[in-house]
């Protein structure tokens, strides 16, 4: 009933494209009970503009492609210095790109579909570190309880030595969040992915303080009920996927996901 309810407003992934992996995917779901209308989303794939903030070996020409379900709905290679994009970045508190001719990628989309994704790749087959970001760009003063929200954000990627996912909770009230790191279930016939991580573990942080951790979800009733509430696909009770549910205050959070015993592979972090 709050006029400014707690909600997801940002997803970010700082990671690297390597010679063996030339693409990864962010997913997001827009909606929420009692909401209607389109949702403005700012999407960025940042490479060159990471250099001034101390990131080395950056991806020199990132590219992003937008999808509504299976249908491609847009793309961006070089952002082009658009005033509309600059204004949107300032509005959501994103750091500015280094110049109007930087080869960072960005797009501002008005989303009418529920299930959406962003494919991040290199425009020139390069390798290096990239920051992929999604922002809810609805001005705070315009937010209403009927305004569509980000109700799910995720990334599908090889963990490498470990993957860190950041998310921001906005609004003025606590938000109950389900966090999952799924590997083994992706290798079952339902999904059929090869090379999945056999035993992911996740840790949730507020700044540098641990606020939750899980290795194996153990088929608990509380988590099973949480999956059903948010329409997340089921996990086998004995799977070594990781999950936790917790109530969080507005703020900046990170989730780190690694494979137990220094193992690695493909995972979905949600």
C-alpha positions as a Markdown table, in Angstrom:
| # | Residue | x | y | z |
|---|---|---|---|---|
| 1 | Unk | 0.0 | 0.0 | 0.0 |
| 2 | Unk | 3.0 | 2.3 | 0.2 |
| 3 | Unk | 3.1 | 5.1 | -2.4 |
| 4 | Unk | 6.8 | 4.3 | -3.0 |
| 5 | Unk | 7.1 | 0.5 | -2.5 |
| 6 | Unk | 10.4 | -1.3 | -2.4 |
| 7 | Unk | 11.3 | -2.7 | -5.8 |
| 8 | Unk | 14.2 | -3.8 | -8.1 |
| 9 | Unk | 15.6 | -0.8 | -10.0 |
| 10 | Unk | 19.0 | -2.1 | -11.3 |
| 11 | Unk | 20.9 | -5.1 | -12.4 |
| 12 | Unk | 24.6 | -5.1 | -13.2 |
| 13 | Unk | 27.2 | -7.7 | -14.2 |
| 14 | Unk | 31.0 | -6.9 | -14.4 |
| 15 | Unk | 32.5 | -9.8 | -16.2 |
| 16 | Unk | 34.8 | -10.7 | -19.1 |
| 17 | Unk | 34.3 | -12.1 | -22.6 |
| 18 | Unk | 37.0 | -14.6 | -23.2 |
| 19 | Unk | 38.2 | -16.5 | -26.4 |
| 20 | Unk | 36.0 | -19.4 | -25.4 |
| 21 | Unk | 32.9 | -17.4 | -24.7 |
| 22 | Unk | 31.8 | -14.6 | -27.0 |
| 23 | Unk | 28.3 | -13.8 | -25.7 |
| 24 | Unk | 26.2 | -13.8 | -22.5 |
| 25 | Unk | 22.6 | -13.0 | -21.8 |
| 26 | Unk | 20.7 | -10.9 | -19.2 |
| 27 | Unk | 17.0 | -11.6 | -18.7 |
| 28 | Unk | 14.3 | -9.4 | -17.2 |
| 29 | Unk | 10.6 | -9.7 | -16.5 |
| 30 | Unk | 8.4 | -6.6 | -16.4 |
| 31 | Unk | 5.0 | -6.4 | -14.7 |
| 32 | Unk | 3.6 | -7.0 | -11.3 |
| 33 | Unk | 0.1 | -7.5 | -9.9 |
| 34 | Unk | -2.2 | -4.5 | -10.5 |
| 35 | Unk | 0.2 | -2.8 | -13.0 |
| 36 | Unk | -0.3 | -1.7 | -16.6 |
| 37 | Unk | 1.4 | 0.3 | -19.3 |
| 38 | Unk | 5.0 | 0.4 | -20.7 |
| 39 | Unk | 8.2 | 0.3 | -18.7 |
| 40 | Unk | 11.1 | 2.6 | -19.6 |
| 41 | Unk | 14.4 | 0.6 | -19.3 |
| 42 | Unk | 17.9 | 1.9 | -19.8 |
| 43 | Unk | 20.3 | -0.8 | -21.0 |
| 44 | Unk | 24.1 | -0.4 | -21.2 |
| 45 | Unk | 27.1 | -2.4 | -22.2 |
| 46 | Unk | 30.2 | -0.5 | -21.0 |
| 47 | Unk | 33.7 | -1.1 | -22.1 |
| 48 | Unk | 35.9 | 1.9 | -23.0 |
| 49 | Unk | 34.3 | 4.1 | -20.3 |
| 50 | Unk | 35.5 | 1.7 | -17.6 |
| 51 | Unk | 39.1 | 2.8 | -18.1 |
| 52 | Unk | 38.9 | 6.1 | -16.1 |
| 53 | Unk | 37.5 | 4.2 | -13.1 |
| 54 | Unk | 40.5 | 1.8 | -13.0 |
| 55 | Unk | 39.3 | -1.2 | -14.9 |
| 56 | Unk | 42.0 | -2.9 | -17.0 |
| 57 | Unk | 41.8 | -5.0 | -20.2 |
| 58 | Unk | 38.4 | -3.7 | -21.2 |
| 59 | Unk | 36.3 | -4.9 | -24.1 |
| 60 | Unk | 37.0 | -2.1 | -26.6 |
| 61 | Unk | 33.7 | -2.3 | -28.6 |
| 62 | Unk | 30.8 | -4.0 | -26.8 |
| 63 | Unk | 27.4 | -4.6 | -28.5 |
| 64 | Unk | 24.0 | -5.2 | -27.1 |
| 65 | Unk | 20.9 | -6.7 | -28.7 |
| 66 | Unk | 17.4 | -6.5 | -27.2 |
| 67 | Unk | 14.8 | -9.3 | -27.4 |
| 68 | Unk | 11.1 | -9.4 | -26.6 |
| 69 | Unk | 10.6 | -13.1 | -26.1 |
| 70 | Unk | 12.3 | -14.7 | -29.1 |
| 71 | Unk | 11.9 | -11.5 | -31.3 |
| 72 | Unk | 14.8 | -9.1 | -31.7 |
| 73 | Unk | 13.5 | -5.6 | -30.9 |
| 74 | Unk | 16.6 | -3.4 | -31.1 |
| 75 | Unk | 20.3 | -3.2 | -30.8 |
| 76 | Unk | 23.2 | -0.8 | -30.1 |
| 77 | Unk | 26.8 | -0.9 | -31.0 |
| 78 | Unk | 28.2 | 2.6 | -30.4 |
| 79 | Unk | 25.9 | 4.9 | -28.4 |
| 80 | Unk | 26.5 | 8.0 | -30.5 |
| 81 | Unk | 26.3 | 10.7 | -27.9 |
| 82 | Unk | 22.5 | 10.8 | -27.8 |
| 83 | Unk | 21.1 | 13.6 | -25.6 |
| 84 | Unk | 18.1 | 11.3 | -24.7 |
| 85 | Unk | 20.5 | 8.6 | -23.5 |
| 86 | Unk | 22.7 | 11.1 | -21.6 |
| 87 | Unk | 19.6 | 12.5 | -19.8 |
| 88 | Unk | 18.4 | 8.9 | -19.0 |
| 89 | Unk | 21.9 | 8.0 | -17.6 |
| 90 | Unk | 21.9 | 11.1 | -15.4 |
| 91 | Unk | 18.3 | 10.4 | -14.2 |
| 92 | Unk | 19.1 | 6.9 | -12.9 |
| 93 | Unk | 22.5 | 7.9 | -11.4 |
| 94 | Unk | 24.6 | 6.0 | -13.9 |
| 95 | Unk | 28.2 | 7.3 | -14.5 |
| 96 | Unk | 28.7 | 9.2 | -17.7 |
| 97 | Unk | 30.4 | 7.8 | -20.7 |
| 98 | Unk | 33.8 | 9.3 | -21.5 |
| 99 | Unk | 32.8 | 10.9 | -24.8 |
| 100 | Unk | 30.1 | 11.1 | -27.4 |
| 101 | Unk | 32.2 | 9.0 | -29.7 |
| 102 | Unk | 33.1 | 6.2 | -27.1 |
| 103 | Unk | 32.4 | 2.8 | -28.4 |
| 104 | Unk | 30.2 | 1.9 | -25.4 |
| 105 | Unk | 26.7 | 0.7 | -26.2 |
| 106 | Unk | 23.4 | 1.9 | -24.7 |
| 107 | Unk | 19.7 | 1.8 | -25.5 |
| 108 | Unk | 16.5 | 3.3 | -24.0 |
| 109 | Unk | 13.5 | 1.0 | -24.5 |
| 110 | Unk | 9.9 | 1.3 | -23.7 |
| 111 | Unk | 9.0 | -2.3 | -22.7 |
| 112 | Unk | 5.5 | -3.6 | -23.2 |
| 113 | Unk | 6.2 | -7.4 | -23.0 |
| 114 | Unk | 6.7 | -9.4 | -19.9 |
| 115 | Unk | 9.7 | -11.6 | -20.8 |
| 116 | Unk | 12.7 | -9.8 | -22.2 |
| 117 | Unk | 16.4 | -10.4 | -22.7 |
| 118 | Unk | 19.6 | -8.6 | -23.7 |
| 119 | Unk | 22.5 | -10.4 | -25.5 |
| 120 | Unk | 25.9 | -8.9 | -24.8 |
| 121 | Unk | 28.8 | -9.5 | -27.3 |
| 122 | Unk | 31.8 | -7.9 | -29.0 |
| 123 | Unk | 31.2 | -6.0 | -32.2 |
| 124 | Unk | 34.7 | -6.9 | -33.4 |
| 125 | Unk | 35.2 | -10.3 | -31.9 |
| 126 | Unk | 37.4 | -8.8 | -29.2 |
| 127 | Unk | 37.9 | -10.0 | -25.6 |
| 128 | Unk | 38.0 | -8.1 | -22.3 |
| 129 | Unk | 36.0 | -6.9 | -19.4 |
| 130 | Unk | 32.5 | -5.4 | -19.8 |
| 131 | Unk | 29.9 | -4.0 | -17.5 |
| 132 | Unk | 26.3 | -4.9 | -18.5 |
| 133 | Unk | 23.5 | -2.9 | -16.8 |
| 134 | Unk | 19.7 | -2.6 | -16.7 |
| 135 | Unk | 18.0 | 0.4 | -15.1 |
| 136 | Unk | 14.4 | 1.1 | -14.3 |
| 137 | Unk | 14.3 | 4.6 | -15.7 |
| 138 | Unk | 10.9 | 5.6 | -14.4 |
| 139 | Unk | 11.4 | 9.0 | -12.7 |
| 140 | Unk | 10.8 | 8.4 | -8.9 |
| 141 | Unk | 8.3 | 11.3 | -8.8 |
| 142 | Unk | 6.2 | 9.5 | -11.5 |
| 143 | Unk | 6.1 | 6.1 | -9.8 |
| 144 | Unk | 2.7 | 4.8 | -8.8 |
| 145 | Unk | 1.6 | 1.4 | -7.4 |
| 146 | Unk | 0.1 | 0.8 | -10.9 |
| 147 | Unk | 3.5 | 1.4 | -12.6 |
| 148 | Unk | 5.1 | -1.8 | -14.1 |
| 149 | Unk | 8.1 | -3.0 | -12.1 |
| 150 | Unk | 11.1 | -5.2 | -12.7 |
| 151 | Unk | 9.9 | -8.4 | -11.1 |
| 152 | Unk | 12.8 | -10.6 | -12.2 |
| 153 | Unk | 16.4 | -10.0 | -13.4 |
| 154 | Unk | 18.9 | -12.8 | -14.3 |
| 155 | Unk | 22.1 | -13.6 | -16.1 |
| 156 | Unk | 23.0 | -16.8 | -18.0 |
| 157 | Unk | 26.8 | -17.1 | -18.2 |
| 158 | Unk | 29.8 | -19.3 | -17.6 |
| 159 | Unk | 31.1 | -18.6 | -14.1 |
| 160 | Unk | 34.8 | -18.6 | -14.9 |
| 161 | Unk | 36.6 | -18.2 | -11.6 |
| 162 | Unk | 33.4 | -16.7 | -10.1 |
| 163 | Unk | 30.6 | -14.3 | -11.1 |
| 164 | Unk | 29.4 | -11.2 | -9.3 |
| 165 | Unk | 26.0 | -9.8 | -9.9 |
| 166 | Unk | 24.8 | -6.5 | -8.5 |
| 167 | Unk | 21.3 | -5.3 | -7.9 |
| 168 | Unk | 19.7 | -2.2 | -6.4 |
| 169 | Unk | 16.5 | -2.1 | -4.4 |
| 170 | Unk | 14.8 | 1.3 | -4.5 |
| 171 | Unk | 11.6 | 2.7 | -2.9 |
| 172 | Unk | 11.0 | 3.3 | 0.8 |
| 173 | Unk | 9.9 | -0.1 | 2.1 |
| 174 | Unk | 11.6 | -3.6 | 2.5 |
| 175 | Unk | 11.5 | -6.0 | -0.4 |
| 176 | Unk | 11.4 | -9.8 | -0.1 |
| 177 | Unk | 13.8 | -11.2 | -2.7 |
| 178 | Unk | 14.4 | -14.8 | -4.0 |
| 179 | Unk | 17.9 | -15.3 | -5.1 |
| 180 | Unk | 19.0 | -18.5 | -7.0 |
| 181 | Unk | 22.2 | -19.9 | -8.6 |
| 182 | Unk | 21.2 | -22.8 | -10.9 |
| 183 | Unk | 23.6 | -25.2 | -12.5 |
| 184 | Unk | 22.8 | -28.9 | -12.3 |
| 185 | Unk | 19.1 | -28.4 | -13.2 |
| 186 | Unk | 20.2 | -26.7 | -16.5 |
| 187 | Unk | 21.9 | -30.0 | -17.5 |
| 188 | Unk | 18.7 | -32.1 | -17.1 |
| 189 | Unk | 16.7 | -33.0 | -20.2 |
| 190 | Unk | 14.3 | -30.1 | -19.5 |
| 191 | Unk | 17.0 | -27.6 | -20.5 |
| 192 | Unk | 19.7 | -29.8 | -22.0 |
| 193 | Unk | 22.6 | -27.4 | -21.5 |
| 194 | Unk | 26.2 | -28.8 | -21.7 |
| 195 | Unk | 29.0 | -27.7 | -19.4 |
| 196 | Unk | 26.9 | -26.6 | -16.5 |
| 197 | Unk | 28.5 | -26.0 | -13.0 |
| 198 | Unk | 27.8 | -29.1 | -10.9 |
| 199 | Unk | 27.5 | -27.4 | -7.5 |
| 200 | Unk | 27.1 | -23.6 | -7.4 |
| 201 | Unk | 27.1 | -21.7 | -4.1 |
| 202 | Unk | 26.0 | -18.1 | -3.6 |
| 203 | Unk | 26.7 | -15.4 | -1.1 |
| 204 | Unk | 24.6 | -12.2 | -0.7 |
| 205 | Unk | 26.3 | -9.0 | 0.4 |
| 206 | Unk | 25.2 | -5.5 | 1.5 |
| 207 | Unk | 28.4 | -3.6 | 0.8 |
| 208 | Unk | 31.0 | -5.9 | 2.4 |
| 209 | Unk | 28.7 | -7.5 | 5.0 |
| 210 | Unk | 27.3 | -11.0 | 4.3 |
| 211 | Unk | 23.6 | -11.1 | 4.7 |
| 212 | Unk | 22.9 | -14.6 | 3.4 |
| 213 | Unk | 24.5 | -17.6 | 1.9 |
| 214 | Unk | 23.5 | -21.0 | 0.4 |
| 215 | Unk | 25.2 | -24.0 | -1.1 |
| 216 | Unk | 22.5 | -26.6 | -1.7 |
| 217 | Unk | 18.8 | -25.5 | -1.4 |
| 218 | Unk | 17.8 | -28.9 | 0.1 |
| 219 | Unk | 14.2 | -28.9 | -1.2 |
| 220 | Unk | 12.9 | -26.8 | 1.8 |
| 221 | Unk | 9.2 | -26.0 | 2.0 |
| 222 | Unk | 9.8 | -22.2 | 2.3 |
| 223 | Unk | 11.9 | -22.1 | -0.9 |
| 224 | Unk | 9.5 | -24.3 | -2.8 |
| 225 | Unk | 6.6 | -22.0 | -1.8 |
| 226 | Unk | 8.8 | -18.9 | -2.9 |
| 227 | Unk | 9.4 | -20.5 | -6.3 |
| 228 | Unk | 5.7 | -21.0 | -6.8 |
| 229 | Unk | 4.8 | -17.4 | -5.7 |
| 230 | Unk | 7.1 | -15.9 | -8.4 |
| 231 | Unk | 6.4 | -18.6 | -11.1 |
| 232 | Unk | 10.1 | -19.7 | -11.0 |
| 233 | Unk | 10.7 | -23.2 | -12.5 |
| 234 | Unk | 10.9 | -26.0 | -10.0 |
| 235 | Unk | 14.2 | -27.5 | -8.9 |
| 236 | Unk | 14.6 | -31.2 | -7.9 |
| 237 | Unk | 14.7 | -31.5 | -4.1 |
| 238 | Unk | 18.1 | -33.2 | -4.1 |
| 239 | Unk | 19.7 | -31.0 | -6.7 |
| 240 | Unk | 22.8 | -29.1 | -5.8 |
| 241 | Unk | 21.5 | -25.8 | -7.0 |
| 242 | Unk | 21.6 | -22.9 | -4.5 |
| 243 | Unk | 18.7 | -20.6 | -3.4 |
| 244 | Unk | 17.7 | -18.3 | -0.6 |
| 245 | Unk | 14.8 | -16.0 | 0.2 |
| 246 | Unk | 15.2 | -12.9 | 2.4 |
| 247 | Unk | 13.7 | -9.5 | 3.1 |
| 248 | Unk | 16.0 | -6.6 | 2.4 |
| 249 | Unk | 15.9 | -2.8 | 3.0 |
| 250 | Unk | 16.4 | -0.5 | 0.0 |
| 251 | Unk | 20.1 | -0.4 | -0.9 |
| 252 | Unk | 22.9 | -1.8 | -3.1 |
| 253 | Unk | 23.5 | -5.5 | -3.0 |
| 254 | Unk | 25.8 | -8.0 | -4.7 |
| 255 | Unk | 25.6 | -11.8 | -5.2 |
| 256 | Unk | 28.8 | -13.8 | -5.7 |
| 257 | Unk | 28.5 | -17.2 | -7.3 |
| 258 | Unk | 31.3 | -19.8 | -7.4 |
| 259 | Unk | 31.5 | -23.5 | -8.0 |
| 260 | Unk | 32.3 | -25.6 | -4.9 |
| 261 | Unk | 35.8 | -27.0 | -4.9 |
| 262 | Unk | 37.0 | -24.4 | -7.5 |
| 263 | Unk | 34.8 | -26.0 | -10.2 |
| 264 | Unk | 33.1 | -23.9 | -12.9 |
| 265 | Unk | 30.6 | -24.0 | -15.7 |
| 266 | Unk | 27.5 | -22.4 | -17.0 |
| 267 | Unk | 24.9 | -21.1 | -14.5 |
| 268 | Unk | 21.8 | -18.9 | -14.3 |
| 269 | Unk | 21.9 | -16.3 | -11.5 |
| 270 | Unk | 18.4 | -14.9 | -10.7 |
